[in-house]
Amino acid sequence: VENQYTKKIGYFGSPILEQEVGKKVHFYSSRHEMAERLEKKIPLIASSVDKFSETVKSFSAGVQNDASMGEPMAKHFEASAMGCAVIRDRQDELLDLGYINHESMIVYDSYSEMIEMVDFYRKQRNRDLLRSIQRKGAEVAKNHTWQHRARRIFDIAKPYFRDRVFI
C-alpha cells in the first residue's frame, strides 16, 4: 500500500484485542502509558482490521510501544511496509533484523525521549528526514513477510525430512 506522505504523525494506542473484548488488557500496559502521554499531542491511529491499510497509509509516522510484550508486534512490520515510519521503544531484535535507528525506524529509550522524537520529526525542517525513514523502513520490511518466515522455517526443517517430498 503506497503511503500518502501526509507528514502526519499519530500513535497506535487501541489494540484490536482490546477493541474486541471491550476492556484494557494488562499485556498492553506500556502502550497504555505511551498513549496517555500522546493523546492530547498527536492523533490516535485506530481502525478496524479491514480498514487498517487505508488508515495507516494516511500517516507518515506512527508511535508504538511493545515494552510490556517483550518483543515487536506485527504492527511494526505492517506499518513499516506501508511507508509509515515507526517511532518506537527500543527492541534490539529489530536491529538484528536490519532496522537502523534514524534510518529505517526511530527508537526511543524513555517517554521523554519519545516526546522529543515526535517534536523533532513534526518540524518542517525535518520532514525530508522523516520521508527518507519512511522509504527505508518499507525496504527493510520487504524482508520480513510471512512468506519469508515460512521459507526460513522450511529451510531449517528440510534436512530433518530427507525422505519426504513435502513438509
GROMACS .gro file of N, CA and C in nm:
model
  501
    1VAL      N    1   0.086  -0.117   0.000
    1VAL     CA    2   0.000   0.000   0.000
    1VAL      C    3   0.090   0.122   0.000
    2GLU      N    4   0.072   0.210  -0.096
    2GLU     CA    5   0.155   0.329  -0.109
    2GLU      C    6   0.116   0.434  -0.005
    3ASN      N    7   0.215   0.485   0.066
    3ASN     CA    8   0.190   0.587   0.167
    3ASN      C    9   0.159   0.720   0.100
    4GLN      N   10   0.074   0.799   0.163
    4GLN     CA   11   0.033   0.929   0.107
    4GLN      C   12   0.127   1.043   0.147
    5TYR      N   13   0.227   1.018   0.232
    5TYR     CA   14   0.325   1.117   0.274
    5TYR      C   15   0.257   1.247   0.319
    6THR      N   16   0.165   1.234   0.413
    6THR     CA   17   0.088   1.348   0.463
    6THR      C   18   0.165   1.432   0.565
    7LYS      N   19   0.277   1.381   0.613
    7LYS     CA   20   0.358   1.444   0.719
    7LYS      C   21   0.290   1.436   0.854
    8LYS      N   22   0.181   1.362   0.863
    8LYS     CA   23   0.105   1.349   0.988
    8LYS      C   24   0.166   1.237   1.073
    9ILE      N   25   0.183   1.265   1.203
    9ILE     CA   26   0.235   1.166   1.298
    9ILE      C   27   0.123   1.133   1.396
   10GLY      N   28   0.099   1.004   1.417
   10GLY     CA   29  -0.002   0.959   1.511
   10GLY      C   30   0.056   0.851   1.601
   11TYR      N   31  -0.030   0.790   1.681
   11TYR     CA   32   0.017   0.683   1.769
   11TYR      C   33  -0.082   0.567   1.767
   12PHE      N   34  -0.026   0.446   1.781
   12PHE     CA   35  -0.105   0.324   1.790
   12PHE      C   36  -0.135   0.299   1.937
   13GLY      N   37  -0.258   0.317   1.979
   13GLY     CA   38  -0.289   0.302   2.119
   13GLY      C   39  -0.415   0.225   2.147
   14SER      N   40  -0.476   0.169   2.045
   14SER     CA   41  -0.602   0.099   2.062
   14SER      C   42  -0.592  -0.041   2.001
   15PRO      N   43  -0.532  -0.135   2.075
   15PRO     CA   44  -0.512  -0.270   2.019
   15PRO      C   45  -0.643  -0.337   1.978
   16ILE      N   46  -0.638  -0.410   1.868
   16ILE     CA   47  -0.756  -0.480   1.816
   16ILE      C   48  -0.815  -0.571   1.923
   17LEU      N   49  -0.731  -0.642   1.997
   17LEU     CA   50  -0.780  -0.731   2.102
   17LEU      C   51  -0.866  -0.655   2.201
   18GLU      N   52  -0.820  -0.538   2.243
   18GLU     CA   53  -0.896  -0.459   2.339
   18GLU      C   54  -1.025  -0.406   2.278
   19GLN      N   55  -1.021  -0.373   2.151
   19GLN     CA   56  -1.143  -0.330   2.083
   19GLN      C   57  -1.245  -0.443   2.083
   20GLU      N   58  -1.198  -0.565   2.061
   20GLU     CA   59  -1.288  -0.680   2.054
   20GLU      C   60  -1.346  -0.719   2.190
   21VAL      N   61  -1.265  -0.713   2.296
   21VAL     CA   62  -1.314  -0.755   2.428
   21VAL      C   63  -1.376  -0.639   2.506
   22GLY      N   64  -1.353  -0.516   2.462
   22GLY     CA   65  -1.415  -0.401   2.525
   22GLY      C   66  -1.354  -0.359   2.658
   23LYS      N   67  -1.230  -0.399   2.684
   23LYS     CA   68  -1.164  -0.356   2.807
   23LYS      C   69  -1.013  -0.360   2.788
   24LYS      N   70  -0.942  -0.292   2.879
   24LYS     CA   71  -0.796  -0.289   2.872
   24LYS      C   72  -0.739  -0.423   2.914
   25VAL      N   73  -0.629  -0.462   2.848
   25VAL     CA   74  -0.560  -0.587   2.877
   25VAL      C   75  -0.421  -0.551   2.929
   26HIS      N   76  -0.381  -0.609   3.043
   26HIS     CA   77  -0.253  -0.577   3.106
   26HIS      C   78  -0.134  -0.598   3.011
   27PHE      N   79  -0.147  -0.692   2.921
   27PHE     CA   80  -0.043  -0.721   2.823
   27PHE      C   81   0.003  -0.594   2.752
   28TYR      N   82  -0.085  -0.498   2.734
   28TYR     CA   83  -0.056  -0.375   2.661
   28TYR      C   84  -0.026  -0.256   2.753
   29SER      N   85   0.015  -0.279   2.875
   29SER     CA   86   0.032  -0.170   2.972
   29SER      C   87   0.130  -0.062   2.924
   30SER      N   88   0.238  -0.100   2.858
   30SER     CA   89   0.333   0.002   2.810
   30SER      C   90   0.271   0.085   2.698
   31ARG      N   91   0.186   0.026   2.617
   31ARG     CA   92   0.118   0.102   2.512
   31ARG      C   93   0.018   0.199   2.575
   32HIS      N   94  -0.048   0.157   2.683
   32HIS     CA   95  -0.141   0.247   2.752
   32HIS      C   96  -0.067   0.369   2.807
   33GLU      N   97   0.049   0.344   2.868
   33GLU     CA   98   0.126   0.455   2.923
   33GLU      C   99   0.172   0.549   2.812
   34MET      N  100   0.216   0.494   2.700
   34MET     CA  101   0.256   0.575   2.587
   34MET      C  102   0.138   0.659   2.539
   35ALA      N  103   0.022   0.596   2.525
   35ALA     CA  104  -0.097   0.665   2.474
   35ALA      C  105  -0.138   0.780   2.566
   36GLU      N  106  -0.128   0.760   2.696
   36GLU     CA  107  -0.164   0.866   2.790
   36GLU      C  108  -0.077   0.990   2.770
   37ARG      N  109   0.047   0.969   2.733
   37ARG     CA  110   0.139   1.082   2.713
   37ARG      C  111   0.119   1.150   2.578
   38LEU      N  112   0.058   1.080   2.483
   38LEU     CA  113   0.044   1.135   2.348
   38LEU      C  114  -0.098   1.178   2.312
   39GLU      N  115  -0.197   1.139   2.390
   39GLU     CA  116  -0.336   1.157   2.349
   39GLU      C  117  -0.378   1.300   2.320
   40LYS      N  118  -0.318   1.397   2.382
   40LYS     CA  119  -0.354   1.536   2.353
   40LYS      C  120  -0.253   1.604   2.262
   41LYS      N  121  -0.151   1.529   2.221
   41LYS     CA  122  -0.042   1.586   2.142
   41LYS      C  123  -0.054   1.554   1.993
   42ILE      N  124  -0.086   1.429   1.963
   42ILE     CA  125  -0.098   1.385   1.823
   42ILE      C  126  -0.220   1.293   1.811
   43PRO      N  127  -0.268   1.268   1.689
   43PRO     CA  128  -0.389   1.185   1.673
   43PRO      C  129  -0.365   1.035   1.695
   44LEU      N  130  -0.469   0.969   1.740
   44LEU     CA  131  -0.471   0.824   1.756
   44LEU      C  132  -0.485   0.760   1.618
   45ILE      N  133  -0.407   0.658   1.591
   45ILE     CA  134  -0.423   0.578   1.469
   45ILE      C  135  -0.506   0.457   1.509
   46ALA      N  136  -0.632   0.455   1.472
   46ALA     CA  137  -0.721   0.346   1.511
   46ALA      C  138  -0.815   0.313   1.396
   47SER      N  139  -0.837   0.186   1.377
   47SER     CA  140  -0.929   0.143   1.272
   47SER      C  141  -0.967  -0.002   1.297
   48SER      N  142  -1.067  -0.045   1.226
   48SER     CA  143  -1.100  -0.187   1.226
   48SER      C  144  -0.995  -0.258   1.142
   49VAL      N  145  -0.986  -0.389   1.154
   49VAL     CA  146  -0.886  -0.465   1.079
   49VAL      C  147  -0.899  -0.441   0.929
   50ASP      N  148  -1.020  -0.441   0.877
   50ASP     CA  149  -1.038  -0.427   0.732
   50ASP      C  150  -1.006  -0.286   0.681
   51LYS      N  151  -0.997  -0.188   0.768
   51LYS     CA  152  -0.964  -0.050   0.727
   51LYS      C  153  -0.821  -0.011   0.765
   52PHE      N  154  -0.744  -0.105   0.820
   52PHE     CA  155  -0.611  -0.076   0.871
   52PHE      C  156  -0.521  -0.012   0.766
   53SER      N  157  -0.509  -0.074   0.649
   53SER     CA  158  -0.417  -0.020   0.548
   53SER      C  159  -0.462   0.116   0.498
   54GLU      N  160  -0.591   0.135   0.485
   54GLU     CA  161  -0.645   0.264   0.441
   54GLU      C  162  -0.612   0.373   0.544
   55THR      N  163  -0.621   0.340   0.671
   55THR     CA  164  -0.593   0.437   0.778
   55THR      C  165  -0.444   0.465   0.788
   56VAL      N  166  -0.362   0.361   0.794
   56VAL     CA  167  -0.219   0.378   0.818
   56VAL      C  168  -0.150   0.450   0.704
   57LYS      N  169  -0.192   0.428   0.581
   57LYS     CA  170  -0.125   0.495   0.470
   57LYS      C  171  -0.141   0.646   0.474
   58SER      N  172  -0.234   0.696   0.556
   58SER     CA  173  -0.252   0.841   0.567
   58SER      C  174  -0.164   0.904   0.676
   59PHE      N  175  -0.078   0.823   0.738
   59PHE     CA  176   0.015   0.873   0.839
   59PHE      C  177   0.159   0.854   0.791
   60SER      N  178   0.241   0.957   0.810
   60SER     CA  179   0.383   0.945   0.775
   60SER      C  180   0.462   0.873   0.882
   61ALA      N  181   0.414   0.880   1.007
   61ALA     CA  182   0.482   0.810   1.117
   61ALA      C  183   0.379   0.770   1.221
   62GLY      N  184   0.411   0.660   1.290
   62GLY     CA  185   0.324   0.611   1.396
   62GLY      C  186   0.409   0.568   1.515
   63VAL      N  187   0.370   0.615   1.634
   63VAL     CA  188   0.441   0.581   1.756
   63VAL      C  189   0.385   0.451   1.812
   64GLN      N  190   0.476   0.362   1.853
   64GLN     CA  191   0.439   0.233   1.910
   64GLN      C  192   0.516   0.209   2.039
   65ASN      N  193   0.466   0.118   2.121
   65ASN     CA  194   0.541   0.074   2.238
   65ASN      C  195   0.501  -0.070   2.268
   66ASP      N  196   0.599  -0.159   2.259
   66ASP     CA  197   0.576  -0.302   2.285
   66ASP      C  198   0.657  -0.351   2.405
   67ALA      N  199   0.703  -0.259   2.491
   67ALA     CA  200   0.791  -0.297   2.602
   67ALA      C  201   0.728  -0.403   2.692
   68SER      N  202   0.600  -0.390   2.723
   68SER     CA  203   0.538  -0.488   2.813
   68SER      C  204   0.514  -0.623   2.745
   69MET      N  205   0.526  -0.626   2.613
   69MET     CA  206   0.512  -0.751   2.541
   69MET      C  207   0.645  -0.820   2.522
   70GLY      N  208   0.754  -0.744   2.536
   70GLY     CA  209   0.888  -0.802   2.530
   70GLY      C  210   0.937  -0.838   2.391
   71GLU      N  211   0.863  -0.801   2.290
   71GLU     CA  212   0.903  -0.828   2.152
   71GLU      C  213   0.823  -0.738   2.060
   72PRO      N  214   0.875  -0.709   1.942
   72PRO     CA  215   0.799  -0.625   1.849
   72PRO      C  216   0.677  -0.701   1.795
   73MET      N  217   0.565  -0.633   1.795
   73MET     CA  218   0.442  -0.692   1.743
   73MET      C  219   0.436  -0.676   1.590
   74ALA      N  220   0.347  -0.749   1.527
   74ALA     CA  221   0.334  -0.746   1.381
   74ALA      C  222   0.305  -0.605   1.329
   75LYS      N  223   0.241  -0.523   1.411
   75LYS     CA  224   0.207  -0.387   1.369
   75LYS      C  225   0.331  -0.309   1.325
   76HIS      N  226   0.447  -0.337   1.386
   76HIS     CA  227   0.570  -0.269   1.344
   76HIS      C  228   0.597  -0.296   1.196
   77PHE      N  229   0.594  -0.423   1.159
   77PHE     CA  230   0.625  -0.462   1.022
   77PHE      C  231   0.516  -0.415   0.925
   78GLU      N  232   0.391  -0.424   0.968
   78GLU     CA  233   0.280  -0.381   0.882
   78GLU      C  234   0.288  -0.231   0.854
   79ALA      N  235   0.307  -0.151   0.958
   79ALA     CA  236   0.315  -0.006   0.940
   79ALA      C  237   0.438   0.030   0.856
   80SER      N  238   0.550  -0.030   0.888
   80SER     CA  239   0.673  -0.004   0.815
   80SER      C  240   0.658  -0.038   0.667
   81ALA      N  241   0.596  -0.150   0.638
   81ALA     CA  242   0.577  -0.193   0.498
   81ALA      C  243   0.490  -0.095   0.421
   82MET      N  244   0.402  -0.024   0.492
   82MET     CA  245   0.315   0.074   0.426
   82MET      C  246   0.376   0.212   0.422
   83GLY      N  247   0.505   0.223   0.452
   83GLY     CA  248   0.572   0.352   0.444
   83GLY      C  249   0.540   0.443   0.560
   84CYS      N  250   0.491   0.389   0.669
   84CYS     CA  251   0.464   0.466   0.790
   84CYS      C  252   0.586   0.447   0.881
   85ALA      N  253   0.668   0.552   0.895
   85ALA     CA  254   0.788   0.542   0.978
   85ALA      C  255   0.747   0.506   1.120
   86VAL      N  256   0.816   0.411   1.179
   86VAL     CA  257   0.782   0.366   1.313
   86VAL      C  258   0.872   0.435   1.415
   87ILE      N  259   0.808   0.503   1.511
   87ILE     CA  260   0.877   0.563   1.624
   87ILE      C  261   0.842   0.473   1.742
   88ARG      N  262   0.942   0.411   1.803
   88ARG     CA  263   0.910   0.305   1.898
   88ARG      C  264   1.013   0.288   2.009
   89ASP      N  265   0.970   0.212   2.113
   89ASP     CA  266   1.060   0.174   2.220
   89ASP      C  267   1.169   0.084   2.164
   90ARG      N  268   1.281   0.082   2.231
   90ARG     CA  269   1.394   0.001   2.183
   90ARG      C  270   1.359  -0.148   2.193
   91GLN      N  271   1.373  -0.216   2.083
   91GLN     CA  272   1.361  -0.362   2.075
   91GLN      C  273   1.480  -0.407   1.991
   92ASP      N  274   1.585  -0.452   2.058
   92ASP     CA  275   1.710  -0.485   1.989
   92ASP      C  276   1.693  -0.590   1.880
   93GLU      N  277   1.592  -0.673   1.892
   93GLU     CA  278   1.564  -0.773   1.788
   93GLU      C  279   1.546  -0.707   1.651
   94LEU      N  280   1.488  -0.587   1.648
   94LEU     CA  281   1.468  -0.517   1.521
   94LEU      C  282   1.600  -0.476   1.459
   95LEU      N  283   1.698  -0.441   1.542
   95LEU     CA  284   1.830  -0.408   1.489
   95LEU      C  285   1.893  -0.531   1.425
   96ASP      N  286   1.871  -0.646   1.486
   96ASP     CA  287   1.921  -0.772   1.430
   96ASP      C  288   1.854  -0.807   1.297
   97LEU      N  289   1.732  -0.755   1.277
   97LEU     CA  290   1.657  -0.783   1.153
   97LEU      C  291   1.684  -0.681   1.043
   98GLY      N  292   1.775  -0.587   1.070
   98GLY     CA  293   1.814  -0.494   0.964
   98GLY      C  294   1.762  -0.352   0.978
   99TYR      N  295   1.680  -0.325   1.078
   99TYR     CA  296   1.635  -0.188   1.100
   99TYR      C  297   1.748  -0.109   1.165
  100ILE      N  298   1.759   0.019   1.130
  100ILE     CA  299   1.863   0.105   1.184
  100ILE      C  300   1.798   0.233   1.237
  101ASN      N  301   1.835   0.268   1.361
  101ASN     CA  302   1.779   0.385   1.425
  101ASN      C  303   1.807   0.511   1.343
  102HIS      N  304   1.704   0.589   1.319
  102HIS     CA  305   1.707   0.715   1.244
  102HIS      C  306   1.738   0.695   1.096
  103GLU      N  307   1.736   0.568   1.049
  103GLU     CA  308   1.747   0.539   0.906
  103GLU      C  309   1.623   0.468   0.855
  104SER      N  310   1.577   0.364   0.929
  104SER     CA  311   1.460   0.288   0.885
  104SER      C  312   1.355   0.274   0.995
  105MET      N  313   1.383   0.330   1.111
  105MET     CA  314   1.288   0.343   1.222
  105MET      C  315   1.346   0.446   1.317
  106ILE      N  316   1.268   0.486   1.415
  106ILE     CA  317   1.313   0.585   1.513
  106ILE      C  318   1.292   0.523   1.651
  107VAL      N  319   1.399   0.512   1.728
  107VAL     CA  320   1.394   0.443   1.857
  107VAL      C  321   1.402   0.544   1.971
  108TYR      N  322   1.324   0.518   2.075
  108TYR     CA  323   1.337   0.597   2.198
  108TYR      C  324   1.359   0.503   2.316
  109ASP      N  325   1.430   0.555   2.417
  109ASP     CA  326   1.460   0.477   2.537
  109ASP      C  327   1.381   0.521   2.659
  110SER      N  328   1.308   0.630   2.648
  110SER     CA  329   1.226   0.679   2.759
  110SER      C  330   1.108   0.756   2.699
  111TYR      N  331   1.007   0.780   2.781
  111TYR     CA  332   0.891   0.854   2.731
  111TYR      C  333   0.926   1.000   2.702
  112SER      N  334   1.019   1.057   2.777
  112SER     CA  335   1.060   1.195   2.747
  112SER      C  336   1.133   1.201   2.613
  113GLU      N  337   1.214   1.099   2.584
  113GLU     CA  338   1.281   1.092   2.454
  113GLU      C  339   1.179   1.070   2.342
  114MET      N  340   1.074   0.993   2.370
  114MET     CA  341   0.967   0.971   2.272
  114MET      C  342   0.906   1.105   2.232
  115ILE      N  343   0.875   1.189   2.331
  115ILE     CA  344   0.818   1.320   2.303
  115ILE      C  345   0.915   1.405   2.221
  116GLU      N  346   1.043   1.400   2.255
  116GLU     CA  347   1.145   1.473   2.179
  116GLU      C  348   1.147   1.428   2.034
  117MET      N  349   1.140   1.297   2.010
  117MET     CA  350   1.142   1.245   1.873
  117MET      C  351   1.018   1.291   1.795
  118VAL      N  352   0.903   1.284   1.858
  118VAL     CA  353   0.779   1.329   1.792
  118VAL      C  354   0.792   1.477   1.757
  119ASP      N  355   0.836   1.559   1.852
  119ASP     CA  356   0.850   1.702   1.826
  119ASP      C  357   0.953   1.729   1.716
  120PHE      N  358   1.064   1.657   1.719
  120PHE     CA  359   1.169   1.675   1.619
  120PHE      C  360   1.117   1.646   1.478
  121TYR      N  361   1.050   1.532   1.460
  121TYR     CA  362   1.006   1.494   1.326
  121TYR      C  363   0.880   1.566   1.280
  122ARG      N  364   0.814   1.636   1.370
  122ARG     CA  365   0.698   1.718   1.331
  122ARG      C  366   0.742   1.852   1.271
  123LYS      N  367   0.866   1.893   1.296
  123LYS     CA  368   0.915   2.021   1.248
  123LYS      C  369   0.933   2.017   1.097
  124GLN      N  370   0.894   2.124   1.033
  124GLN     CA  371   0.901   2.134   0.887
  124GLN      C  372   1.041   2.103   0.834
  125ARG      N  373   1.143   2.152   0.902
  125ARG     CA  374   1.281   2.134   0.852
  125ARG      C  375   1.327   1.988   0.857
  126ASN      N  376   1.256   1.903   0.930
  126ASN     CA  377   1.296   1.762   0.942
  126ASN      C  378   1.206   1.667   0.862
  127ARG      N  379   1.117   1.722   0.785
  127ARG     CA  380   1.022   1.638   0.710
  127ARG      C  381   1.091   1.551   0.605
  128ASP      N  382   1.197   1.602   0.543
  128ASP     CA  383   1.269   1.520   0.445
  128ASP      C  384   1.337   1.401   0.512
  129LEU      N  385   1.387   1.421   0.634
  129LEU     CA  386   1.447   1.310   0.709
  129LEU      C  387   1.341   1.203   0.736
  130LEU      N  388   1.223   1.246   0.773
  130LEU     CA  389   1.114   1.152   0.801
  130LEU      C  390   1.076   1.074   0.675
  131ARG      N  391   1.070   1.142   0.564
  131ARG     CA  392   1.034   1.073   0.439
  131ARG      C  393   1.138   0.968   0.401
  132SER      N  394   1.264   0.998   0.425
  132SER     CA  395   1.371   0.901   0.399
  132SER      C  396   1.355   0.778   0.488
  133ILE      N  397   1.321   0.800   0.615
  133ILE     CA  398   1.299   0.688   0.708
  133ILE      C  399   1.180   0.606   0.664
  134GLN      N  400   1.075   0.672   0.615
  134GLN     CA  401   0.958   0.600   0.564
  134GLN      C  402   0.999   0.504   0.452
  135ARG      N  403   1.074   0.555   0.357
  135ARG     CA  404   1.115   0.472   0.242
  135ARG      C  405   1.206   0.357   0.284
  136LYS      N  406   1.305   0.386   0.366
  136LYS     CA  407   1.400   0.282   0.407
  136LYS      C  408   1.333   0.178   0.496
  137GLY      N  409   1.239   0.220   0.580
  137GLY     CA  410   1.164   0.125   0.663
  137GLY      C  411   1.084   0.029   0.577
  138ALA      N  412   1.023   0.080   0.471
  138ALA     CA  413   0.946  -0.005   0.380
  138ALA      C  414   1.038  -0.106   0.310
  139GLU      N  415   1.159  -0.064   0.276
  139GLU     CA  416   1.255  -0.155   0.213
  139GLU      C  417   1.292  -0.269   0.307
  140VAL      N  418   1.320  -0.236   0.434
  140VAL     CA  419   1.358  -0.339   0.531
  140VAL      C  420   1.241  -0.435   0.554
  141ALA      N  421   1.120  -0.380   0.563
  141ALA     CA  422   1.001  -0.463   0.590
  141ALA      C  423   0.978  -0.566   0.480
  142LYS      N  424   1.021  -0.538   0.358
  142LYS     CA  425   1.003  -0.634   0.249
  142LYS      C  426   1.072  -0.767   0.277
  143ASN      N  427   1.171  -0.765   0.366
  143ASN     CA  428   1.243  -0.888   0.400
  143ASN      C  429   1.182  -0.962   0.519
  144HIS      N  430   1.067  -0.916   0.565
  144HIS     CA  431   1.008  -0.975   0.685
  144HIS      C  432   0.858  -1.001   0.668
  145THR      N  433   0.823  -1.064   0.556
  145THR     CA  434   0.684  -1.101   0.533
  145THR      C  435   0.660  -1.243   0.583
  146TRP      N  436   0.534  -1.283   0.590
  146TRP     CA  437   0.502  -1.421   0.632
  146TRP      C  438   0.564  -1.520   0.534
  147GLN      N  439   0.573  -1.483   0.406
  147GLN     CA  440   0.635  -1.571   0.307
  147GLN      C  441   0.783  -1.593   0.340
  148HIS      N  442   0.853  -1.486   0.380
  148HIS     CA  443   0.993  -1.500   0.420
  148HIS      C  444   1.007  -1.590   0.543
  149ARG      N  445   0.918  -1.573   0.639
  149ARG     CA  446   0.923  -1.655   0.761
  149ARG      C  447   0.898  -1.802   0.727
  150ALA      N  448   0.800  -1.829   0.642
  150ALA     CA  449   0.769  -1.967   0.604
  150ALA      C  450   0.888  -2.030   0.531
  151ARG      N  451   0.953  -1.954   0.444
  151ARG     CA  452   1.071  -2.004   0.371
  151ARG      C  453   1.182  -2.038   0.469
  152ARG      N  454   1.202  -1.953   0.569
  152ARG     CA  455   1.308  -1.976   0.668
  152ARG      C  456   1.280  -2.103   0.749
  153ILE      N  457   1.156  -2.121   0.790
  153ILE     CA  458   1.118  -2.242   0.864
  153ILE      C  459   1.139  -2.365   0.777
  154PHE      N  460   1.100  -2.357   0.652
  154PHE     CA  461   1.119  -2.468   0.559
  154PHE      C  462   1.267  -2.502   0.546
  155ASP      N  463   1.352  -2.398   0.528
  155ASP     CA  464   1.495  -2.422   0.513
  155ASP      C  465   1.556  -2.488   0.637
  156ILE      N  466   1.508  -2.450   0.755
  156ILE     CA  467   1.558  -2.510   0.879
  156ILE      C  468   1.510  -2.653   0.895
  157ALA      N  469   1.384  -2.680   0.860
  157ALA     CA  470   1.325  -2.812   0.881
  157ALA      C  471   1.362  -2.913   0.772
  158LYS      N  472   1.392  -2.866   0.653
  158LYS     CA  473   1.416  -2.953   0.538
  158LYS      C  474   1.516  -3.066   0.564
  159PRO      N  475   1.630  -3.043   0.627
  159PRO     CA  476   1.725  -3.153   0.649
  159PRO      C  477   1.671  -3.267   0.736
  160TYR      N  478   1.570  -3.238   0.817
  160TYR     CA  479   1.514  -3.339   0.905
  160TYR      C  480   1.408  -3.425   0.837
  161PHE      N  481   1.373  -3.388   0.715
  161PHE     CA  482   1.271  -3.462   0.642
  161PHE      C  483   1.324  -3.505   0.506
  162ARG      N  484   1.435  -3.572   0.504
  162ARG     CA  485   1.502  -3.610   0.378
  162ARG      C  486   1.422  -3.710   0.296
  163ASP      N  487   1.339  -3.792   0.361
  163ASP     CA  488   1.263  -3.893   0.289
  163ASP      C  489   1.128  -3.841   0.239
  164ARG      N  490   1.094  -3.719   0.269
  164ARG     CA  491   0.965  -3.664   0.229
  164ARG      C  492   0.984  -3.561   0.117
  165VAL      N  493   0.888  -3.557   0.028
  165VAL     CA  494   0.890  -3.459  -0.079
  165VAL      C  495   0.836  -3.326  -0.028
  166PHE      N  496   0.729  -3.332   0.053
  166PHE     CA  497   0.664  -3.211   0.105
  166PHE      C  498   0.669  -3.210   0.257
  167ILE      N  499   0.670  -3.091   0.311
  167ILE     CA  500   0.662  -3.075   0.455
  167ILE      C  501   0.526  -3.020   0.489
   0.00000   0.00000   0.00000
